[in-house]
Amino acid sequence: MARIVMKFGGTSVGDMDRIRNVAHRVRAEITAGHQVAVVVSAIAGVTNRLVAQCRQLARTQMPWFDGEYDVVVATGEQVTTGLLALALRDSGVPARSWQGWQIPIRTNEAHGKARIDSIDSAPLLAEMAEGSVPVVAGFQGIGPDGRMTTLGRGGSDTSAVALAAALAADRCDIYTDVDGVYTTDPRIVARARKLDRITYEEMLEMASLGAKVLQTRSVEMAMKHRVPLRVLSSFTDTPGTLVCDEDEIMEHHLLSGIAYSRDEAKITLTKVADRPGIAAAVFGPLADANVNVDMIVQNISEDGRTTDLTFTVTKADLERAVAVLRASRDFTFERLIPDSNVAKISVIGVGMRSHAGIAQTMFKALAERGINIAVISTSEIKISVLIAEEYTELALRALHSAYGLDAV
Ligand code: ADP
Ligand code: ASP
Ligand code: MG
């Protein structure tokens, strides 16, 4: 007998037939003698609609700064917990729904992007021991002030992994609308290949660099608690992808995958005085305004006394970053050039640690397609470049072929 957490994403619970299909999958595990806890997302599209409604009525505030945003968007998951519990009972499996606050799933106070602090596993374990299936609302928690919180977009993945860790589950199965983790987004590159296994580290980079198949924090948590994680389809019976430790993978490819993010914007400051402390003067106020800066390059200008600084922020932060920089009195510059027409493309693989020439393949493949690189950043197992957004798909396909990742 194994203890399993099964998580079903928005498309998997997209309509009543699909919810019935989910109930059948859960029943199959129960019939096989396993204990199961289920985590569900809202029906596909519902969270987007709720977020848009918040924005319509809170135009002058960032709605997620207070808990009312969470109260609204968390309703999507409430609906699917109830519906799946009904479907399970209808198919002869005892079940009950659980909202985040009922368990409780305790989080910090960061409304709209809360982090899980603890989960009380006792009531769920008791229910499972009786042969009933707890159907838990993903995405939801309760803050220190007793108000509802939500975990950020895609947060049900994190709910599922956190629950698996708290229940000491044998594995956490993430059911979605693709049958595993691919070398790159299969919706963009038709020749993307499904990976049988990927390391936690690589998956963490893939997710944080834009592959939305798993929320970044869910991978962080799986890695920390060594939760075996599977990504698989709720519509087919193919085996999916196992996210696991490096030593569980026999054969490493040079690269595991390519990720992209259109959520980037670039800011260039020209002719900033080149003196000690200038980076602190520019980036300090941005950090104070909660703007995350990602890639940074600095070029010495011709006169040697000034420098051009280019860096990236998220598209959502661009306006705020520009306002902060224009308001600052701690440094001067000639021009401030914002550009939201950019995308970040990243190649990822633990093989990079032991192989040279990987960056060169990337630069050459992009050059051959006439794609200009604006900024480069690297770490031990990834290389990222910033390019014009309209070349995203071309770049992904070119790199996918150049690294020999295309499915045959
Ligand atoms: P769910 O609603 O089940 O949580 P998501 O839409 O959040 O599903 O995540 C699944 C989607 O992630 C896929 O439909 C796919 O387009 C996208 N995706 C991006 N990169 C990858 C990748 N490398 N492998 C698989 N899917 C990916
Ligand atoms: N429903 C939430 C969202 O769309 C959480 C999730 O699906 O993981 O972001
Ligand atoms: Mg998701």
CSV table of C-alpha atoms and ligand atoms in Angstrom, one decimal:
chain,number,residue,atom,x,y,z
A,1,MET,CA,0.0,0.0,0.0
A,2,ALA,CA,1.3,3.4,-0.9
A,3,ARG,CA,0.2,6.9,0.2
A,4,ILE,CA,-0.3,9.1,-2.8
A,5,VAL,CA,-1.1,12.8,-3.4
A,6,MET,CA,-2.9,13.3,-6.8
A,7,LYS,CA,-3.1,16.9,-8.1
A,8,PHE,CA,-5.4,17.8,-11.0
A,9,GLY,CA,-4.9,21.1,-12.9
A,10,GLY,CA,-7.5,23.4,-14.4
A,11,THR,CA,-7.9,21.6,-17.7
A,12,SER,CA,-8.2,18.2,-16.0
A,13,VAL,CA,-11.2,19.5,-14.1
A,14,GLY,CA,-12.3,21.6,-17.1
A,15,ASP,CA,-15.9,20.3,-17.2
A,16,MET,CA,-18.2,17.8,-15.5
A,17,ASP,CA,-17.2,14.9,-17.7
A,18,ARG,CA,-13.5,15.6,-16.9
A,19,ILE,CA,-14.3,15.8,-13.2
A,20,ARG,CA,-16.0,12.4,-13.6
A,21,ASN,CA,-12.8,11.1,-15.3
A,22,VAL,CA,-10.7,12.4,-12.4
A,23,ALA,CA,-13.0,10.5,-10.0
A,24,HIS,CA,-12.4,7.3,-12.0
A,25,ARG,CA,-8.6,7.8,-11.8
A,26,VAL,CA,-8.8,8.3,-8.0
A,27,ARG,CA,-11.0,5.3,-7.6
A,28,ALA,CA,-8.5,3.2,-9.5
A,29,GLU,CA,-5.8,4.0,-7.0
A,30,ILE,CA,-8.1,3.3,-4.1
A,31,THR,CA,-9.2,0.0,-5.6
A,32,ALA,CA,-5.5,-0.9,-6.0
A,33,GLY,CA,-5.3,-0.5,-2.2
A,34,HIS,CA,-3.6,2.9,-1.9
A,35,GLN,CA,-4.4,5.8,0.4
A,36,VAL,CA,-5.1,8.9,-1.6
A,37,ALA,CA,-5.4,12.7,-0.9
A,38,VAL,CA,-6.4,14.8,-3.9
A,39,VAL,CA,-5.5,18.5,-4.6
A,40,VAL,CA,-7.5,20.4,-7.2
A,41,SER,CA,-7.2,23.6,-9.1
A,42,ALA,CA,-10.1,25.8,-10.3
A,43,ILE,CA,-11.8,25.0,-13.6
A,44,ALA,CA,-9.5,26.3,-16.4
A,45,GLY,CA,-10.1,30.0,-17.1
A,46,VAL,CA,-12.0,30.7,-13.8
A,47,THR,CA,-9.0,32.1,-11.9
A,48,ASN,CA,-8.2,34.4,-14.9
A,49,ARG,CA,-11.7,35.7,-14.9
A,50,LEU,CA,-11.7,36.3,-11.1
A,51,VAL,CA,-8.4,38.2,-11.3
A,52,ALA,CA,-9.8,40.4,-14.1
A,53,GLN,CA,-12.8,41.2,-12.0
A,54,CYS,CA,-10.6,42.3,-9.1
A,55,ARG,CA,-8.6,44.5,-11.4
A,56,GLN,CA,-11.8,46.1,-12.7
A,57,LEU,CA,-12.9,47.2,-9.3
A,58,ALA,CA,-9.5,48.0,-7.8
A,59,ARG,CA,-7.9,50.0,-10.6
A,60,THR,CA,-5.9,52.3,-8.4
A,61,GLN,CA,-4.6,49.8,-5.9
A,62,MET,CA,-2.6,46.6,-6.4
A,63,PRO,CA,-5.6,44.4,-5.3
A,64,TRP,CA,-3.3,41.6,-3.9
A,65,PHE,CA,-2.0,43.9,-1.2
A,66,ASP,CA,-5.0,43.1,0.9
A,67,GLY,CA,-6.9,39.9,1.5
A,68,GLU,CA,-10.0,40.7,-0.6
A,69,TYR,CA,-8.2,39.6,-3.7
A,70,ASP,CA,-7.5,36.2,-2.1
A,71,VAL,CA,-11.1,35.9,-1.0
A,72,VAL,CA,-12.2,36.3,-4.6
A,73,VAL,CA,-9.7,34.2,-6.4
A,74,ALA,CA,-9.8,31.3,-3.9
A,75,THR,CA,-13.4,30.6,-4.8
A,76,GLY,CA,-12.5,28.8,-8.0
A,77,GLU,CA,-10.9,26.0,-6.0
A,78,GLN,CA,-13.8,25.8,-3.5
A,79,VAL,CA,-16.1,24.9,-6.4
A,80,THR,CA,-14.0,22.1,-7.7
A,81,THR,CA,-13.4,20.5,-4.3
A,82,GLY,CA,-17.1,20.1,-3.8
A,83,LEU,CA,-17.8,18.9,-7.3
A,84,LEU,CA,-15.0,16.2,-7.2
A,85,ALA,CA,-16.2,15.1,-3.8
A,86,LEU,CA,-19.7,14.6,-5.2
A,87,ALA,CA,-18.3,12.7,-8.2
A,88,LEU,CA,-16.2,10.5,-6.0
A,89,ARG,CA,-19.2,9.6,-3.8
A,90,ASP,CA,-21.3,9.0,-6.9
A,91,SER,CA,-18.7,6.4,-8.0
A,92,GLY,CA,-18.8,4.7,-4.6
A,93,VAL,CA,-15.7,6.3,-3.1
A,94,PRO,CA,-16.2,8.1,0.3
A,95,ALA,CA,-14.8,11.6,0.0
A,96,ARG,CA,-15.1,15.1,1.6
A,97,SER,CA,-13.9,18.6,0.5
A,98,TRP,CA,-11.4,20.6,2.5
A,99,GLN,CA,-10.7,24.3,2.1
A,100,GLY,CA,-7.2,25.6,3.0
A,101,TRP,CA,-8.5,27.3,6.2
A,102,GLN,CA,-10.3,24.1,7.4
A,103,ILE,CA,-7.2,21.9,7.5
A,104,PRO,CA,-5.5,24.4,8.1
A,105,ILE,CA,-2.7,25.2,5.6
A,106,ARG,CA,-0.9,28.0,7.4
A,107,THR,CA,1.0,30.6,5.4
A,108,ASN,CA,2.8,33.9,5.9
A,109,GLU,CA,0.9,37.2,5.5
A,110,ALA,CA,1.9,37.9,1.9
A,111,HIS,CA,-1.6,38.0,0.3
A,112,GLY,CA,-1.7,36.9,-3.3
A,113,LYS,CA,1.8,35.2,-3.1
A,114,ALA,CA,1.8,33.6,0.3
A,115,ARG,CA,4.3,30.9,1.3
A,116,ILE,CA,3.2,27.8,3.2
A,117,ASP,CA,4.5,27.6,6.8
A,118,SER,CA,2.8,24.5,8.1
A,119,ILE,CA,0.1,22.0,7.3
A,120,ASP,CA,-1.8,20.1,10.0
A,121,SER,CA,-1.8,16.6,8.6
A,122,ALA,CA,-3.7,14.9,11.4
A,123,PRO,CA,-7.3,15.3,10.2
A,124,LEU,CA,-6.4,14.3,6.7
A,125,LEU,CA,-4.5,11.2,7.9
A,126,ALA,CA,-7.4,10.2,10.0
A,127,GLU,CA,-9.8,10.5,7.1
A,128,MET,CA,-7.5,8.5,4.8
A,129,ALA,CA,-7.1,5.8,7.4
A,130,GLU,CA,-10.9,5.3,7.2
A,131,GLY,CA,-10.8,4.8,3.5
A,132,SER,CA,-12.2,8.2,2.6
A,133,VAL,CA,-10.5,10.6,0.2
A,134,PRO,CA,-9.8,14.2,1.3
A,135,VAL,CA,-10.3,16.6,-1.7
A,136,VAL,CA,-8.2,19.6,-0.8
A,137,ALA,CA,-8.4,23.0,-2.4
A,138,GLY,CA,-5.1,23.9,-4.0
A,139,PHE,CA,-3.8,27.5,-4.1
A,140,GLN,CA,-5.4,28.4,-0.7
A,141,GLY,CA,-4.1,29.0,2.8
A,142,ILE,CA,-4.8,31.0,5.9
A,143,GLY,CA,-2.5,33.8,7.1
A,144,PRO,CA,-1.4,34.7,10.7
A,145,ASP,CA,-4.3,37.1,11.0
A,146,GLY,CA,-6.8,34.4,10.2
A,147,ARG,CA,-7.6,35.7,6.8
A,148,MET,CA,-7.5,33.7,3.6
A,149,THR,CA,-4.3,33.7,1.5
A,150,THR,CA,-3.4,32.4,-2.0
A,151,LEU,CA,-0.1,31.1,-3.1
A,152,GLY,CA,0.4,32.9,-6.4
A,153,ARG,CA,-0.6,31.7,-9.9
A,154,GLY,CA,0.0,28.1,-10.5
A,155,GLY,CA,0.1,27.6,-6.7
A,156,SER,CA,-1.9,24.4,-6.6
A,157,ASP,CA,1.3,22.5,-7.6
A,158,THR,CA,2.9,23.9,-4.4
A,159,SER,CA,-0.2,22.9,-2.3
A,160,ALA,CA,0.1,19.3,-3.6
A,161,VAL,CA,3.9,19.0,-2.9
A,162,ALA,CA,3.5,20.6,0.5
A,163,LEU,CA,0.7,18.2,1.3
A,164,ALA,CA,2.8,15.2,0.1
A,165,ALA,CA,5.6,16.3,2.4
A,166,ALA,CA,3.3,16.8,5.4
A,167,LEU,CA,1.6,13.4,4.8
A,168,ALA,CA,5.0,11.7,4.2
A,169,ALA,CA,3.5,10.5,1.0
A,170,ASP,CA,5.3,8.0,-1.2
A,171,ARG,CA,4.8,10.2,-4.2
A,172,CYS,CA,3.1,13.2,-5.6
A,173,ASP,CA,1.4,12.9,-9.0
A,174,ILE,CA,0.7,16.1,-10.9
A,175,TYR,CA,-1.9,15.4,-13.6
A,176,THR,CA,-2.1,18.1,-16.3
A,177,ASP,CA,-2.9,18.6,-20.0
A,178,VAL,CA,0.5,17.3,-21.3
A,179,ASP,CA,1.8,13.9,-20.6
A,180,GLY,CA,5.0,15.0,-18.9
A,181,VAL,CA,7.9,17.5,-18.9
A,182,TYR,CA,9.1,18.1,-22.4
A,183,THR,CA,12.5,19.4,-23.7
A,184,THR,CA,10.6,22.7,-24.3
A,185,ASP,CA,7.0,23.8,-24.4
A,186,PRO,CA,5.3,21.3,-26.7
A,187,ARG,CA,2.7,23.9,-27.7
A,188,ILE,CA,5.4,26.0,-29.3
A,189,VAL,CA,7.9,23.4,-30.6
A,190,ALA,CA,6.1,20.5,-32.2
A,191,ARG,CA,9.3,18.4,-32.2
A,192,ALA,CA,9.7,18.8,-28.4
A,193,ARG,CA,10.5,15.4,-26.7
A,194,LYS,CA,9.1,14.1,-23.5
A,195,LEU,CA,11.7,13.5,-20.8
A,196,ASP,CA,11.4,10.2,-18.8
A,197,ARG,CA,13.3,11.8,-16.0
A,198,ILE,CA,14.7,15.2,-15.0
A,199,THR,CA,16.7,16.3,-12.0
A,200,TYR,CA,15.1,18.5,-9.3
A,201,GLU,CA,17.8,21.1,-10.1
A,202,GLU,CA,17.1,21.2,-13.8
A,203,MET,CA,13.3,21.3,-13.2
A,204,LEU,CA,13.8,24.1,-10.8
A,205,GLU,CA,15.7,26.1,-13.4
A,206,MET,CA,13.2,25.2,-16.1
A,207,ALA,CA,10.3,26.4,-13.9
A,208,SER,CA,11.9,29.5,-12.7
A,209,LEU,CA,13.0,30.4,-16.3
A,210,GLY,CA,9.5,30.2,-17.6
A,211,ALA,CA,8.3,26.6,-18.1
A,212,LYS,CA,4.9,26.9,-16.4
A,213,VAL,CA,4.3,23.2,-16.2
A,214,LEU,CA,5.2,23.3,-12.5
A,215,GLN,CA,5.2,26.3,-10.2
A,216,THR,CA,8.8,27.0,-9.2
A,217,ARG,CA,8.1,26.8,-5.5
A,218,SER,CA,6.6,23.3,-5.8
A,219,VAL,CA,9.9,22.1,-7.3
A,220,GLU,CA,11.9,23.9,-4.5
A,221,MET,CA,9.8,22.1,-2.0
A,222,ALA,CA,9.9,18.7,-3.6
A,223,MET,CA,13.7,19.0,-3.7
A,224,LYS,CA,14.0,20.1,-0.1
A,225,HIS,CA,11.7,17.3,1.2
A,226,ARG,CA,12.8,14.8,-1.4
A,227,VAL,CA,9.3,14.2,-2.6
A,228,PRO,CA,9.3,12.0,-5.7
A,229,LEU,CA,7.3,14.0,-8.2
A,230,ARG,CA,5.6,12.7,-11.4
A,231,VAL,CA,4.1,14.9,-14.1
A,232,LEU,CA,1.5,13.0,-16.2
A,233,SER,CA,-1.6,13.4,-18.3
A,234,SER,CA,-5.1,13.0,-16.9
A,235,PHE,CA,-6.3,12.2,-20.4
A,236,THR,CA,-3.9,9.4,-21.4
A,237,ASP,CA,-2.2,6.5,-19.7
A,238,THR,CA,1.4,7.2,-20.7
A,239,PRO,CA,4.0,7.0,-17.9
A,240,GLY,CA,4.9,10.7,-17.6
A,241,THR,CA,8.1,12.3,-16.3
A,242,LEU,CA,9.7,11.6,-12.9
A,243,VAL,CA,11.4,14.6,-11.2
A,244,CYS,CA,14.2,13.0,-9.1
A,245,ASP,CA,17.7,13.1,-7.8
A,246,GLU,CA,20.7,13.2,-10.2
A,247,ASP,CA,21.9,9.8,-9.2
A,248,GLU,CA,18.6,8.2,-10.2
A,249,ILE,CA,19.3,9.1,-13.8
A,250,MET,CA,21.6,6.7,-15.6
A,251,GLU,CA,22.3,8.7,-18.8
A,252,HIS,CA,22.6,12.4,-18.9
A,253,HIS,CA,22.1,14.4,-22.0
A,254,LEU,CA,24.1,17.6,-22.5
A,255,LEU,CA,21.0,19.6,-22.2
A,256,SER,CA,17.6,18.8,-20.6
A,257,GLY,CA,15.6,21.6,-21.9
A,258,ILE,CA,15.0,25.1,-23.2
A,259,ALA,CA,12.7,27.5,-21.4
A,260,TYR,CA,11.4,30.9,-22.4
A,261,SER,CA,9.7,33.8,-20.7
A,262,ARG,CA,7.9,36.7,-22.3
A,263,ASP,CA,7.4,38.2,-18.9
A,264,GLU,CA,10.6,40.3,-19.2
A,265,ALA,CA,11.2,44.0,-19.9
A,266,LYS,CA,14.6,45.7,-20.4
A,267,ILE,CA,15.7,49.1,-19.1
A,268,THR,CA,18.8,50.9,-20.4
A,269,LEU,CA,20.4,53.9,-18.7
A,270,THR,CA,22.9,55.7,-20.8
A,271,LYS,CA,25.9,57.8,-19.5
A,272,VAL,CA,25.6,57.0,-15.8
A,273,ALA,CA,28.6,58.3,-13.9
A,274,ASP,CA,31.1,55.5,-13.5
A,275,ARG,CA,32.0,55.7,-9.9
A,276,PRO,CA,32.1,53.3,-6.9
A,277,GLY,CA,28.6,52.9,-5.4
A,278,ILE,CA,26.8,53.6,-8.6
A,279,ALA,CA,25.2,50.1,-8.8
A,280,ALA,CA,24.0,50.5,-5.2
A,281,ALA,CA,22.6,53.9,-6.0
A,282,VAL,CA,20.6,52.6,-9.1
A,283,PHE,CA,19.5,49.2,-7.7
A,284,GLY,CA,18.9,50.1,-4.1
A,285,PRO,CA,15.8,52.2,-4.7
A,286,LEU,CA,14.4,49.5,-7.0
A,287,ALA,CA,14.9,46.9,-4.3
A,288,ASP,CA,13.2,49.2,-1.8
A,289,ALA,CA,10.2,49.5,-4.3
A,290,ASN,CA,10.0,45.7,-4.4
A,291,VAL,CA,11.2,45.5,-8.0
A,292,ASN,CA,13.2,42.4,-8.8
A,293,VAL,CA,16.1,42.9,-11.1
A,294,ASP,CA,17.2,39.9,-13.0
A,295,MET,CA,19.9,40.2,-15.8
A,296,ILE,CA,22.4,43.1,-15.6
A,297,VAL,CA,25.1,44.3,-18.0
A,298,GLN,CA,27.3,47.3,-17.7
A,299,ASN,CA,29.4,48.8,-20.6
A,300,ILE,CA,32.1,51.3,-20.2
A,301,SER,CA,31.5,54.2,-22.5
A,302,GLU,CA,34.0,55.8,-24.8
A,303,ASP,CA,35.0,58.6,-22.5
A,304,GLY,CA,35.7,56.1,-19.7
A,305,ARG,CA,33.9,58.3,-17.1
A,306,THR,CA,30.4,57.2,-17.8
A,307,THR,CA,28.8,53.8,-18.3
A,308,ASP,CA,25.7,52.4,-19.9
A,309,LEU,CA,23.6,50.1,-17.7
A,310,THR,CA,21.1,47.6,-19.1
A,311,PHE,CA,19.0,45.3,-16.9
A,312,THR,CA,15.7,43.4,-16.8
A,313,VAL,CA,12.6,43.5,-14.6
A,314,THR,CA,9.3,41.8,-15.1
A,315,LYS,CA,6.8,43.4,-17.5
A,316,ALA,CA,4.5,44.0,-14.6
A,317,ASP,CA,7.2,46.0,-12.7
A,318,LEU,CA,8.4,48.1,-15.7
A,319,GLU,CA,6.3,51.2,-15.1
A,320,ARG,CA,7.1,51.2,-11.4
A,321,ALA,CA,10.8,50.8,-12.1
A,322,VAL,CA,10.9,53.6,-14.6
A,323,ALA,CA,9.1,55.9,-12.1
A,324,VAL,CA,11.5,55.0,-9.3
A,325,LEU,CA,14.6,55.7,-11.5
A,326,ARG,CA,13.3,59.0,-12.8
A,327,ALA,CA,12.5,60.1,-9.3
A,328,SER,CA,15.9,59.2,-7.9
A,329,ARG,CA,18.3,62.1,-7.0
A,330,ASP,CA,21.3,59.8,-6.2
A,331,PHE,CA,22.6,59.5,-9.8
A,332,THR,CA,22.3,61.1,-13.2
A,333,PHE,CA,22.0,59.7,-16.6
A,334,GLU,CA,21.5,60.9,-20.2
A,335,ARG,CA,18.7,58.7,-21.4
A,336,LEU,CA,16.3,56.1,-19.9
A,337,ILE,CA,15.2,53.6,-22.5
A,338,PRO,CA,12.4,51.1,-21.5
A,339,ASP,CA,11.7,48.2,-23.8
A,340,SER,CA,9.0,45.6,-23.1
A,341,ASN,CA,9.4,43.9,-26.4
A,342,VAL,CA,11.9,41.3,-25.2
A,343,ALA,CA,11.9,37.7,-24.2
A,344,LYS,CA,14.4,35.5,-22.3
A,345,ILE,CA,15.5,32.2,-23.7
A,346,SER,CA,17.4,29.8,-21.5
A,347,VAL,CA,19.1,26.5,-22.1
A,348,ILE,CA,19.4,24.2,-19.1
A,349,GLY,CA,21.3,21.0,-18.3
A,350,VAL,CA,23.5,19.5,-15.6
A,351,GLY,CA,25.7,18.3,-18.4
A,352,MET,CA,27.0,21.9,-18.7
A,353,ARG,CA,29.1,21.4,-15.6
A,354,SER,CA,31.4,19.1,-17.5
A,355,HIS,CA,31.2,20.2,-21.1
A,356,ALA,CA,32.6,23.3,-22.8
A,357,GLY,CA,31.2,24.9,-25.9
A,358,ILE,CA,27.5,24.9,-25.0
A,359,ALA,CA,27.3,28.7,-25.1
A,360,GLN,CA,29.0,28.9,-28.4
A,361,THR,CA,26.3,26.5,-30.0
A,362,MET,CA,23.7,28.9,-28.7
A,363,PHE,CA,25.3,32.1,-30.0
A,364,LYS,CA,26.0,30.5,-33.4
A,365,ALA,CA,22.5,29.1,-33.8
A,366,LEU,CA,20.9,32.5,-33.0
A,367,ALA,CA,23.4,34.4,-35.2
A,368,GLU,CA,22.6,32.2,-38.2
A,369,ARG,CA,18.9,33.2,-37.8
A,370,GLY,CA,19.9,36.9,-37.6
A,371,ILE,CA,18.7,37.1,-34.0
A,372,ASN,CA,20.5,39.7,-31.9
A,373,ILE,CA,21.4,39.0,-28.2
A,374,ALA,CA,20.8,42.0,-25.9
A,375,VAL,CA,21.9,40.5,-22.6
A,376,ILE,CA,23.5,37.3,-21.5
A,377,SER,CA,23.6,35.7,-18.1
A,378,THR,CA,24.9,32.3,-17.0
A,379,SER,CA,25.0,30.0,-14.0
A,380,GLU,CA,26.4,26.6,-13.4
A,381,ILE,CA,23.6,24.7,-15.3
A,382,LYS,CA,22.0,27.4,-17.5
A,383,ILE,CA,22.6,30.1,-20.0
A,384,SER,CA,20.0,32.8,-20.6
A,385,VAL,CA,19.9,35.4,-23.4
A,386,LEU,CA,17.5,38.3,-23.9
A,387,ILE,CA,16.2,38.7,-27.5
A,388,ALA,CA,13.4,40.7,-29.2
A,389,GLU,CA,10.1,39.1,-28.3
A,390,GLU,CA,9.0,38.5,-31.9
A,391,TYR,CA,11.9,36.0,-32.4
A,392,THR,CA,10.9,33.8,-29.4
A,393,GLU,CA,9.4,30.9,-31.4
A,394,LEU,CA,12.1,31.0,-34.1
A,395,ALA,CA,14.8,31.0,-31.4
A,396,LEU,CA,13.3,28.1,-29.5
A,397,ARG,CA,13.0,26.0,-32.7
A,398,ALA,CA,16.6,26.9,-33.8
A,399,LEU,CA,18.1,26.0,-30.5
A,400,HIS,CA,16.1,22.9,-30.1
A,401,SER,CA,17.5,21.6,-33.4
A,402,ALA,CA,21.0,22.9,-32.8
A,403,TYR,CA,21.3,21.0,-29.5
A,404,GLY,CA,20.0,17.8,-31.1
A,405,LEU,CA,16.8,17.7,-29.0
A,406,ASP,CA,14.3,17.3,-31.8
A,407,ALA,CA,12.1,14.2,-31.7
A,408,VAL,CA,12.9,11.9,-34.6
B,1,ADP,P1,-2.4,22.9,-15.1
B,1,ADP,O1,-3.6,23.7,-15.3
B,1,ADP,O2,-2.6,21.4,-15.2
B,1,ADP,O3,-1.6,23.3,-13.9
B,1,ADP,P2,-0.5,24.4,-16.7
B,1,ADP,O4,-1.1,25.1,-17.9
B,1,ADP,O5,-0.2,25.2,-15.5
B,1,ADP,O6,-1.4,23.1,-16.4
B,1,ADP,O7,0.8,23.7,-17.2
B,1,ADP,C1,0.8,22.8,-18.3
B,1,ADP,C2,1.3,23.6,-19.6
B,1,ADP,O8,2.7,23.9,-19.4
B,1,ADP,C3,1.3,22.8,-20.8
B,1,ADP,O9,0.0,22.8,-21.5
B,1,ADP,C4,2.4,23.4,-21.7
B,1,ADP,O10,1.9,24.3,-22.7
B,1,ADP,C5,3.2,24.2,-20.7
B,1,ADP,N1,4.6,24.0,-20.7
B,1,ADP,C6,5.6,24.9,-20.8
B,1,ADP,N2,6.8,24.4,-20.8
B,1,ADP,C7,6.6,23.0,-20.8
B,1,ADP,C8,7.5,21.9,-20.8
B,1,ADP,N3,8.9,22.1,-20.9
B,1,ADP,N4,7.0,20.7,-20.7
B,1,ADP,C9,5.7,20.5,-20.7
B,1,ADP,N5,4.8,21.5,-20.6
B,1,ADP,C10,5.2,22.7,-20.7
B,2,ASP,N1,-6.2,28.3,-10.0
B,2,ASP,C1,-4.9,28.9,-9.7
B,2,ASP,C2,-4.3,29.5,-11.0
B,2,ASP,O1,-4.9,29.5,-12.0
B,2,ASP,C3,-4.0,27.9,-9.1
B,2,ASP,C4,-3.5,26.8,-10.0
B,2,ASP,O2,-4.2,26.5,-11.0
B,2,ASP,O3,-2.5,26.2,-9.7
B,2,ASP,O4,-3.3,30.2,-10.9
B,3,MG,MG,-0.3,24.9,-13.4
